[in-house]
mmCIF file with all atom_site columns, C-alpha atoms in Angstrom:
data_model
loop_
_atom_site.group_PDB
_atom_site.id
_atom_site.type_symbol
_atom_site.label_atom_id
_atom_site.label_alt_id
_atom_site.label_comp_id
_atom_site.label_asym_id
_atom_site.label_entity_id
_atom_site.label_seq_id
_atom_site.pdbx_PDB_ins_code
_atom_site.Cartn_x
_atom_site.Cartn_y
_atom_site.Cartn_z
_atom_site.occupancy
_atom_site.B_iso_or_equiv
_atom_site.pdbx_formal_charge
_atom_site.auth_seq_id
_atom_site.auth_comp_id
_atom_site.auth_asym_id
_atom_site.auth_atom_id
_atom_site.pdbx_PDB_model_num
ATOM 1   C CA . MET A 1 1   ? -211.501 33.976 -36.108 1.00 43.00 ? 9   MET A CA 1
ATOM 2   C CA . SER A 1 2   ? -211.668 34.207 -32.459 1.00 54.00 ? 10  SER A CA 1
ATOM 3   C CA . THR A 1 3   ? -212.732 38.233 -32.538 1.00 67.00 ? 11  THR A CA 1
ATOM 4   C CA . LYS A 1 4   ? -216.211 38.430 -32.099 1.00 81.00 ? 12  LYS A CA 1
ATOM 5   C CA . LEU A 1 5   ? -217.955 41.161 -34.442 1.00 86.00 ? 13  LEU A CA 1
ATOM 6   C CA . TYR A 1 6   ? -221.694 42.274 -33.705 1.00 88.00 ? 14  TYR A CA 1
ATOM 7   C CA . LEU A 1 7   ? -224.028 45.022 -34.770 1.00 92.00 ? 15  LEU A CA 1
ATOM 8   C CA . TYR A 1 8   ? -225.220 47.680 -32.437 1.00 91.00 ? 16  TYR A CA 1
ATOM 9   C CA . LYS A 1 9   ? -227.753 50.275 -33.257 1.00 94.00 ? 17  LYS A CA 1
ATOM 10  C CA . ARG A 1 10  ? -227.258 53.447 -31.429 1.00 93.00 ? 18  ARG A CA 1
ATOM 11  C CA . SER A 1 11  ? -229.655 56.379 -30.710 1.00 93.00 ? 19  SER A CA 1
ATOM 12  C CA . ASN A 1 12  ? -228.995 58.457 -33.641 1.00 93.00 ? 20  ASN A CA 1
ATOM 13  C CA . GLY A 1 13  ? -230.080 55.371 -35.714 1.00 94.00 ? 21  GLY A CA 1
ATOM 14  C CA . VAL A 1 14  ? -226.691 54.200 -37.133 1.00 95.00 ? 22  VAL A CA 1
ATOM 15  C CA . TYR A 1 15  ? -225.193 51.082 -36.958 1.00 95.00 ? 23  TYR A CA 1
ATOM 16  C CA . TYR A 1 16  ? -221.997 50.141 -35.316 1.00 94.00 ? 24  TYR A CA 1
ATOM 17  C CA . ILE A 1 17  ? -219.499 47.358 -35.108 1.00 91.00 ? 25  ILE A CA 1
ATOM 18  C CA . GLY A 1 18  ? -218.851 46.198 -32.133 1.00 90.00 ? 26  GLY A CA 1
ATOM 19  C CA . TYR A 1 19  ? -215.432 43.927 -31.351 1.00 84.00 ? 27  TYR A CA 1
ATOM 20  C CA . PHE A 1 20  ? -212.402 43.561 -29.342 1.00 81.00 ? 28  PHE A CA 1
ATOM 21  C CA . TYR A 1 21  ? -209.036 44.030 -30.393 1.00 70.00 ? 29  TYR A CA 1
ATOM 22  C CA . ALA A 1 22  ? -205.935 43.500 -28.446 1.00 64.00 ? 30  ALA A CA 1
ATOM 23  C CA . GLY A 1 23  ? -207.706 42.770 -25.718 1.00 70.00 ? 31  GLY A CA 1
ATOM 24  C CA . LEU A 1 24  ? -209.869 46.233 -25.862 1.00 78.00 ? 32  LEU A CA 1
ATOM 25  C CA . LYS A 1 25  ? -213.475 47.034 -26.690 1.00 85.00 ? 33  LYS A CA 1
ATOM 26  C CA . ARG A 1 26  ? -213.526 49.073 -29.752 1.00 86.00 ? 34  ARG A CA 1
ATOM 27  C CA . TRP A 1 27  ? -216.284 50.426 -31.515 1.00 88.00 ? 35  TRP A CA 1
ATOM 28  C CA . LYS A 1 28  ? -216.224 51.272 -35.971 1.00 89.00 ? 36  LYS A CA 1
ATOM 29  C CA . SER A 1 29  ? -219.662 53.150 -37.329 1.00 91.00 ? 37  SER A CA 1
ATOM 30  C CA . THR A 1 30  ? -221.081 51.921 -40.240 1.00 91.00 ? 38  THR A CA 1
ATOM 31  C CA . GLY A 1 31  ? -222.595 54.968 -41.418 1.00 91.00 ? 39  GLY A CA 1
ATOM 32  C CA . LYS A 1 32  ? -225.643 53.322 -42.314 1.00 93.00 ? 40  LYS A CA 1
ATOM 33  C CA . GLN A 1 33  ? -229.053 53.188 -40.743 1.00 94.00 ? 41  GLN A CA 1
ATOM 34  C CA . SER A 1 34  ? -230.292 50.255 -43.118 1.00 93.00 ? 42  SER A CA 1
ATOM 35  C CA . LYS A 1 35  ? -229.408 46.698 -41.307 1.00 93.00 ? 43  LYS A CA 1
ATOM 36  C CA . PHE A 1 36  ? -228.623 45.304 -44.370 1.00 93.00 ? 44  PHE A CA 1
ATOM 37  C CA . ASP A 1 37  ? -226.209 47.611 -45.784 1.00 92.00 ? 45  ASP A CA 1
ATOM 38  C CA . ALA A 1 38  ? -224.664 48.077 -42.071 1.00 91.00 ? 46  ALA A CA 1
ATOM 39  C CA . LEU A 1 39  ? -224.333 43.999 -42.528 1.00 91.00 ? 47  LEU A CA 1
ATOM 40  C CA . LYS A 1 40  ? -222.233 44.008 -45.812 1.00 90.00 ? 48  LYS A CA 1
ATOM 41  C CA . ILE A 1 41  ? -219.677 46.662 -44.192 1.00 90.00 ? 49  ILE A CA 1
ATOM 42  C CA . LEU A 1 42  ? -219.885 44.029 -41.461 1.00 89.00 ? 50  LEU A CA 1
ATOM 43  C CA . GLN A 1 43  ? -218.473 41.460 -43.690 1.00 86.00 ? 51  GLN A CA 1
ATOM 44  C CA . ASN A 1 44  ? -215.911 43.570 -45.172 1.00 86.00 ? 52  ASN A CA 1
ATOM 45  C CA . PHE A 1 45  ? -214.518 44.734 -41.314 1.00 86.00 ? 53  PHE A CA 1
ATOM 46  C CA . GLU A 1 46  ? -214.378 40.884 -40.502 1.00 79.00 ? 54  GLU A CA 1
ATOM 47  C CA . GLN A 1 47  ? -212.115 40.566 -43.751 1.00 77.00 ? 55  GLN A CA 1
ATOM 48  C CA . HIS A 1 48  ? -210.318 43.880 -42.973 1.00 77.00 ? 56  HIS A CA 1
ATOM 49  C CA . LEU A 1 49  ? -209.446 42.924 -39.521 1.00 73.00 ? 57  LEU A CA 1
ATOM 50  C CA . GLN A 1 50  ? -208.245 39.093 -40.384 1.00 68.00 ? 58  GLN A CA 1
ATOM 51  C CA . LYS A 1 51  ? -205.712 40.319 -42.695 1.00 67.00 ? 59  LYS A CA 1
ATOM 52  C CA . LYS A 1 52  ? -204.816 43.516 -39.576 1.00 61.00 ? 60  LYS A CA 1
ATOM 53  C CA . GLN A 1 53  ? -204.085 40.509 -36.916 1.00 56.00 ? 61  GLN A CA 1
ATOM 54  C CA . THR A 1 54  ? -201.219 39.093 -38.477 1.00 62.00 ? 62  THR A CA 1
ATOM 55  C CA . SER A 1 55  ? -198.052 40.185 -36.750 1.00 73.00 ? 63  SER A CA 1
ATOM 56  C CA . ILE A 1 56  ? -194.593 39.614 -36.448 1.00 81.00 ? 64  ILE A CA 1
ATOM 57  C CA . SER A 1 57  ? -192.708 38.722 -33.107 1.00 85.00 ? 65  SER A CA 1
ATOM 58  C CA . PHE A 1 58  ? -190.174 41.043 -31.181 1.00 87.00 ? 66  PHE A CA 1
ATOM 59  C CA . GLU A 1 59  ? -187.343 39.054 -32.255 1.00 88.00 ? 67  GLU A CA 1
ATOM 60  C CA . GLN A 1 60  ? -188.656 39.110 -35.828 1.00 87.00 ? 68  GLN A CA 1
ATOM 61  C CA . PHE A 1 61  ? -189.089 43.007 -35.354 1.00 87.00 ? 69  PHE A CA 1
ATOM 62  C CA . ILE A 1 62  ? -185.090 43.395 -34.289 1.00 88.00 ? 70  ILE A CA 1
ATOM 63  C CA . GLU A 1 63  ? -183.899 41.753 -37.281 1.00 88.00 ? 71  GLU A CA 1
ATOM 64  C CA . GLN A 1 64  ? -185.949 43.726 -39.798 1.00 86.00 ? 72  GLN A CA 1
ATOM 65  C CA . PHE A 1 65  ? -184.918 46.816 -37.911 1.00 87.00 ? 73  PHE A CA 1
ATOM 66  C CA . LYS A 1 66  ? -181.013 46.041 -38.028 1.00 86.00 ? 74  LYS A CA 1
ATOM 67  C CA . THR A 1 67  ? -181.690 45.150 -41.949 1.00 86.00 ? 75  THR A CA 1
ATOM 68  C CA . VAL A 1 68  ? -183.409 48.448 -42.383 1.00 84.00 ? 76  VAL A CA 1
ATOM 69  C CA . GLN A 1 69  ? -181.352 50.837 -40.269 1.00 86.00 ? 77  GLN A CA 1
ATOM 70  C CA . ALA A 1 70  ? -177.916 49.106 -41.201 1.00 82.00 ? 78  ALA A CA 1
ATOM 71  C CA . HIS A 1 71  ? -177.328 51.881 -44.064 1.00 84.00 ? 79  HIS A CA 1
ATOM 72  C CA . SER A 1 72  ? -178.577 54.566 -41.553 1.00 85.00 ? 80  SER A CA 1
ATOM 73  C CA . PHE A 1 73  ? -176.661 54.070 -38.385 1.00 86.00 ? 81  PHE A CA 1
ATOM 74  C CA . ARG A 1 74  ? -173.090 53.512 -37.438 1.00 89.00 ? 82  ARG A CA 1
ATOM 75  C CA . VAL A 1 75  ? -172.121 50.027 -36.331 1.00 88.00 ? 83  VAL A CA 1
ATOM 76  C CA . LYS A 1 76  ? -172.006 51.206 -32.503 1.00 93.00 ? 84  LYS A CA 1
ATOM 77  C CA . THR A 1 77  ? -175.383 52.896 -32.878 1.00 92.00 ? 85  THR A CA 1
ATOM 78  C CA . LEU A 1 78  ? -176.877 49.552 -33.952 1.00 88.00 ? 86  LEU A CA 1
ATOM 79  C CA . SER A 1 79  ? -174.916 47.634 -31.190 1.00 90.00 ? 87  SER A CA 1
ATOM 80  C CA . ILE A 1 80  ? -176.557 49.742 -28.973 1.00 93.00 ? 88  ILE A CA 1
ATOM 81  C CA . TYR A 1 81  ? -180.019 49.375 -30.100 1.00 91.00 ? 89  TYR A CA 1
ATOM 82  C CA . GLU A 1 82  ? -179.400 45.769 -30.386 1.00 89.00 ? 90  GLU A CA 1
ATOM 83  C CA . GLN A 1 83  ? -178.184 45.861 -26.706 1.00 92.00 ? 91  GLN A CA 1
ATOM 84  C CA . ALA A 1 84  ? -181.252 47.500 -25.782 1.00 93.00 ? 92  ALA A CA 1
ATOM 85  C CA . PHE A 1 85  ? -183.645 45.387 -27.860 1.00 91.00 ? 93  PHE A CA 1
ATOM 86  C CA . ASN A 1 86  ? -182.417 42.327 -26.174 1.00 89.00 ? 94  ASN A CA 1
ATOM 87  C CA . ASN A 1 87  ? -182.631 43.389 -22.772 1.00 92.00 ? 95  ASN A CA 1
ATOM 88  C CA . PHE A 1 88  ? -186.293 44.411 -23.559 1.00 89.00 ? 96  PHE A CA 1
ATOM 89  C CA . LYS A 1 89  ? -186.623 41.131 -24.926 1.00 89.00 ? 97  LYS A CA 1
ATOM 90  C CA . THR A 1 90  ? -185.622 39.081 -21.463 1.00 90.00 ? 98  THR A CA 1
ATOM 91  C CA . ILE A 1 91  ? -187.896 40.862 -19.542 1.00 89.00 ? 99  ILE A CA 1
ATOM 92  C CA . LEU A 1 92  ? -190.953 41.035 -21.629 1.00 84.00 ? 100 LEU A CA 1
ATOM 93  C CA . GLY A 1 93  ? -189.929 37.548 -23.904 1.00 85.00 ? 101 GLY A CA 1
ATOM 94  C CA . ASN A 1 94  ? -190.447 36.949 -27.412 1.00 84.00 ? 102 ASN A CA 1
ATOM 95  C CA . LYS A 1 95  ? -194.343 37.561 -27.892 1.00 83.00 ? 103 LYS A CA 1
ATOM 96  C CA . ALA A 1 96  ? -195.983 39.041 -30.891 1.00 79.00 ? 104 ALA A CA 1
ATOM 97  C CA . LEU A 1 97  ? -196.085 42.752 -31.187 1.00 76.00 ? 105 LEU A CA 1
ATOM 98  C CA . SER A 1 98  ? -199.588 42.793 -31.165 1.00 70.00 ? 106 SER A CA 1
ATOM 99  C CA . GLN A 1 99  ? -199.871 41.365 -27.552 1.00 69.00 ? 107 GLN A CA 1
ATOM 100 C CA . TYR A 1 100 ? -197.649 44.171 -25.871 1.00 64.00 ? 108 TYR A CA 1
#
């Protein structure tokens, strides 16, 4: 896992998990004042974060959107969405959605 997690004890005595996600520094309270209990939560949080980091590409999102919305929209409306998505894709590229 490329994300480094660490524990930080704030002045209120509660341990927090510090980490970077999607390029931003984040904090998550463990709600525990015991370092042992906070370490247990840190392990569970690391597993949760690894599952969360799986992301789909923008092109995969477009295909899923068309499949899910095929019965909700008219064909012409879907083609308008598809054109708009393709314009975005040419500008932004086909990156994973978590990178936008």
